[in-house]
């Protein structure tokens, strides 16, 4: 059974009228002609609505009247204007049986009206009747998808280091001790976010990242031996400027994110993303090594030289670990910790790499 949305609006306005006129008397008019009911309220106001049979009243219960009023949100610029008629048309397949199209017909002589900013995609056309103007909100077929998922780019920049048995190698003055400033961690990737609710999202990410371990001792060199990795100090009579180990990975990540505060959705390349909320997330990641090299920069007295060597250096091919992020809006601070060791067991020092920084 289909019910005219006109009846819904009129009954909704009646309910709305009851709410805004608390303390005033609402008097049903004693005059009923056929299927017409006139209800007087306030001083000089009345509402007229039509119901044909009891089945229509039963169908009316299926509609979310609060959602109808909230989405419509049309306000008169001048409450004293006369002769205004408002219609809303739809069917059981539309929004107020969870999805619908809104059509508002406003007589031109009623003056301008403003709509709530949450109502979008309004078009204006002539309905060809009595010089009325029609404001139509057509459903956006991608609206549900936009609200449920969206895609953003990701750039992370910070510093990296590693721990040996829970301690920094500085304590033992090991040759592989890392210089905190200059050991940069960089990651470029993309994130697909699935919004299960306003306050709980799931982030699935893919990225390419680089560990850059800049050694504290500029003379530190690495050499791959048959039985393992050898860290040694270059004894040539040069002025050594820099020595580092770089390891790149491709990564995948899974991050549940909890959001706090009011959601403010803004457009980005025809998609929606959330800003204006605090968020905290803890998740996991896994990566596959796609290279590795060392680089030493020194001055031999005649010119500045760069000695670059590519090797696997007994580096583990995989990395996996935990990631924590905390942020506001579109900017987060993050921290990662590799649960597995940087080097193959018994082929290099036992080191667990970590990084922290800012994500945009």
PDB file of N, CA, C and O in Angstrom, residues 81-109:
ATOM      1  N   UNK A  81       4.434  35.445   5.577  1.00  0.00           N
ATOM      2  CA  UNK A  81       3.932  35.353   4.211  1.00  0.00           C
ATOM      3  C   UNK A  81       2.747  34.397   4.151  1.00  0.00           C
ATOM      4  O   UNK A  81       2.695  33.408   4.862  1.00  0.00           O
ATOM      5  N   UNK A  82       1.828  34.673   3.217  1.00  0.00           N
ATOM      6  CA  UNK A  82       0.584  33.898   3.134  1.00  0.00           C
ATOM      7  C   UNK A  82       0.578  33.046   1.865  1.00  0.00           C
ATOM      8  O   UNK A  82       1.328  33.250   0.932  1.00  0.00           O
ATOM      9  N   UNK A  83      -0.335  32.107   1.852  1.00  0.00           N
ATOM     10  CA  UNK A  83      -0.608  31.337   0.644  1.00  0.00           C
ATOM     11  C   UNK A  83       0.485  30.378   0.240  1.00  0.00           C
ATOM     12  O   UNK A  83       0.633  30.088  -0.941  1.00  0.00           O
ATOM     13  N   UNK A  84       1.216  29.865   1.159  1.00  0.00           N
ATOM     14  CA  UNK A  84       2.314  28.959   0.815  1.00  0.00           C
ATOM     15  C   UNK A  84       1.863  27.505   0.873  1.00  0.00           C
ATOM     16  O   UNK A  84       1.186  27.089   1.795  1.00  0.00           O
ATOM     17  N   UNK A  85       2.251  26.741  -0.153  1.00  0.00           N
ATOM     18  CA  UNK A  85       1.919  25.320  -0.208  1.00  0.00           C
ATOM     19  C   UNK A  85       3.193  24.521  -0.389  1.00  0.00           C
ATOM     20  O   UNK A  85       4.043  24.875  -1.203  1.00  0.00           O
ATOM     21  N   UNK A  86       3.321  23.450   0.348  1.00  0.00           N
ATOM     22  CA  UNK A  86       4.534  22.634   0.294  1.00  0.00           C
ATOM     23  C   UNK A  86       4.148  21.176   0.072  1.00  0.00           C
ATOM     24  O   UNK A  86       3.307  20.637   0.777  1.00  0.00           O
ATOM     25  N   UNK A  87       4.743  20.548  -0.950  1.00  0.00           N
ATOM     26  CA  UNK A  87       4.469  19.144  -1.243  1.00  0.00           C
ATOM     27  C   UNK A  87       5.781  18.361  -1.220  1.00  0.00           C
ATOM     28  O   UNK A  87       6.823  18.875  -1.608  1.00  0.00           O
ATOM     29  N   UNK A  88       5.703  17.106  -0.819  1.00  0.00           N
ATOM     30  CA  UNK A  88       6.830  16.187  -0.944  1.00  0.00           C
ATOM     31  C   UNK A  88       6.303  14.916  -1.583  1.00  0.00           C
ATOM     32  O   UNK A  88       5.304  14.363  -1.131  1.00  0.00           O
ATOM     33  N   UNK A  89       6.977  14.445  -2.642  1.00  0.00           N
ATOM     34  CA  UNK A  89       6.501  13.275  -3.368  1.00  0.00           C
ATOM     35  C   UNK A  89       7.533  12.164  -3.288  1.00  0.00           C
ATOM     36  O   UNK A  89       8.724  12.402  -3.265  1.00  0.00           O
ATOM     37  N   UNK A  90       7.068  10.909  -3.268  1.00  0.00           N
ATOM     38  CA  UNK A  90       8.013   9.797  -3.211  1.00  0.00           C
ATOM     39  C   UNK A  90       7.271   8.481  -3.297  1.00  0.00           C
ATOM     40  O   UNK A  90       6.098   8.420  -3.602  1.00  0.00           O
ATOM     41  N   UNK A  91       7.947   7.390  -3.029  1.00  0.00           N
ATOM     42  CA  UNK A  91       7.325   6.071  -3.034  1.00  0.00           C
ATOM     43  C   UNK A  91       8.006   5.206  -1.995  1.00  0.00           C
ATOM     44  O   UNK A  91       8.962   5.609  -1.357  1.00  0.00           O
ATOM     45  N   UNK A  92       7.514   3.949  -1.846  1.00  0.00           N
ATOM     46  CA  UNK A  92       8.053   3.052  -0.826  1.00  0.00           C
ATOM     47  C   UNK A  92       9.519   2.731  -1.042  1.00  0.00           C
ATOM     48  O   UNK A  92      10.188   2.236  -0.135  1.00  0.00           O
ATOM     49  N   UNK A  93      10.037   2.982  -2.237  1.00  0.00           N
ATOM     50  CA  UNK A  93      11.437   2.656  -2.515  1.00  0.00           C
ATOM     51  C   UNK A  93      12.386   3.778  -2.132  1.00  0.00           C
ATOM     52  O   UNK A  93      13.590   3.632  -2.262  1.00  0.00           O
ATOM     53  N   UNK A  94      11.864   4.905  -1.666  1.00  0.00           N
ATOM     54  CA  UNK A  94      12.711   6.052  -1.424  1.00  0.00           C
ATOM     55  C   UNK A  94      13.106   6.214   0.031  1.00  0.00           C
ATOM     56  O   UNK A  94      12.851   5.356   0.863  1.00  0.00           O
ATOM     57  N   UNK A  95      13.722   7.353   0.291  1.00  0.00           N
ATOM     58  CA  UNK A  95      14.473   7.540   1.533  1.00  0.00           C
ATOM     59  C   UNK A  95      13.704   7.268   2.801  1.00  0.00           C
ATOM     60  O   UNK A  95      14.232   6.697   3.736  1.00  0.00           O
ATOM     61  N   UNK A  96      12.491   7.658   2.892  1.00  0.00           N
ATOM     62  CA  UNK A  96      11.822   7.577   4.189  1.00  0.00           C
ATOM     63  C   UNK A  96      11.250   6.188   4.477  1.00  0.00           C
ATOM     64  O   UNK A  96      10.671   5.963   5.520  1.00  0.00           O
ATOM     65  N   UNK A  97      11.490   5.297   3.500  1.00  0.00           N
ATOM     66  CA  UNK A  97      11.459   3.881   3.813  1.00  0.00           C
ATOM     67  C   UNK A  97      12.914   3.431   3.684  1.00  0.00           C
ATOM     68  O   UNK A  97      13.201   2.335   3.255  1.00  0.00           O
ATOM     69  N   UNK A  98      13.788   4.392   3.986  1.00  0.00           N
ATOM     70  CA  UNK A  98      15.234   4.397   4.109  1.00  0.00           C
ATOM     71  C   UNK A  98      15.905   5.040   2.904  1.00  0.00           C
ATOM     72  O   UNK A  98      17.006   5.509   3.035  1.00  0.00           O
ATOM     73  N   UNK A  99      15.246   5.160   1.718  1.00  0.00           N
ATOM     74  CA  UNK A  99      15.797   5.886   0.578  1.00  0.00           C
ATOM     75  C   UNK A  99      14.644   6.602  -0.127  1.00  0.00           C
ATOM     76  O   UNK A  99      13.604   6.007  -0.363  1.00  0.00           O
ATOM     77  N   UNK A 100      14.847   7.881  -0.516  1.00  0.00           N
ATOM     78  CA  UNK A 100      13.779   8.583  -1.221  1.00  0.00           C
ATOM     79  C   UNK A 100      14.293   9.786  -1.974  1.00  0.00           C
ATOM     80  O   UNK A 100      15.420  10.216  -1.811  1.00  0.00           O
ATOM     81  N   UNK A 101      13.412  10.327  -2.808  1.00  0.00           N
ATOM     82  CA  UNK A 101      13.651  11.576  -3.511  1.00  0.00           C
ATOM     83  C   UNK A 101      12.734  12.638  -2.913  1.00  0.00           C
ATOM     84  O   UNK A 101      11.558  12.400  -2.718  1.00  0.00           O
ATOM     85  N   UNK A 102      13.284  13.808  -2.648  1.00  0.00           N
ATOM     86  CA  UNK A 102      12.475  14.898  -2.113  1.00  0.00           C
ATOM     87  C   UNK A 102      12.125  15.860  -3.237  1.00  0.00           C
ATOM     88  O   UNK A 102      12.990  16.267  -4.000  1.00  0.00           O
ATOM     89  N   UNK A 103      10.863  16.239  -3.324  1.00  0.00           N
ATOM     90  CA  UNK A 103      10.449  17.268  -4.274  1.00  0.00           C
ATOM     91  C   UNK A 103       9.634  18.280  -3.498  1.00  0.00           C
ATOM     92  O   UNK A 103       8.589  17.954  -2.959  1.00  0.00           O
ATOM     93  N   UNK A 104      10.113  19.503  -3.434  1.00  0.00           N
ATOM     94  CA  UNK A 104       9.410  20.555  -2.704  1.00  0.00           C
ATOM     95  C   UNK A 104       8.861  21.557  -3.702  1.00  0.00           C
ATOM     96  O   UNK A 104       9.590  22.060  -4.539  1.00  0.00           O
ATOM     97  N   UNK A 105       7.574  21.849  -3.639  1.00  0.00           N
ATOM     98  CA  UNK A 105       6.931  22.806  -4.527  1.00  0.00           C
ATOM     99  C   UNK A 105       6.596  24.045  -3.715  1.00  0.00           C
ATOM    100  O   UNK A 105       5.851  23.965  -2.743  1.00  0.00           O
ATOM    101  N   UNK A 106       7.153  25.173  -4.094  1.00  0.00           N
ATOM    102  CA  UNK A 106       6.983  26.406  -3.325  1.00  0.00           C
ATOM    103  C   UNK A 106       6.445  27.486  -4.260  1.00  0.00           C
ATOM    104  O   UNK A 106       7.039  27.765  -5.302  1.00  0.00           O
ATOM    105  N   UNK A 107       5.328  28.062  -3.908  1.00  0.00           N
ATOM    106  CA  UNK A 107       4.756  29.098  -4.751  1.00  0.00           C
ATOM    107  C   UNK A 107       5.667  30.306  -4.806  1.00  0.00           C
ATOM    108  O   UNK A 107       6.219  30.727  -3.802  1.00  0.00           O
ATOM    109  N   UNK A 108       5.802  30.862  -6.009  1.00  0.00           N
ATOM    110  CA  UNK A 108       6.724  31.972  -6.198  1.00  0.00           C
ATOM    111  C   UNK A 108       6.356  33.168  -5.336  1.00  0.00           C
ATOM    112  O   UNK A 108       7.216  33.898  -4.859  1.00  0.00           O
ATOM    113  N   UNK A 109       5.043  33.397  -5.144  1.00  0.00           N
ATOM    114  CA  UNK A 109       4.642  34.570  -4.374  1.00  0.00           C
ATOM    115  C   UNK A 109       4.870  34.392  -2.876  1.00  0.00           C
ATOM    116  O   UNK A 109       4.575  35.275  -2.092  1.00  0.00           O
TER     117      UNK A 109
END
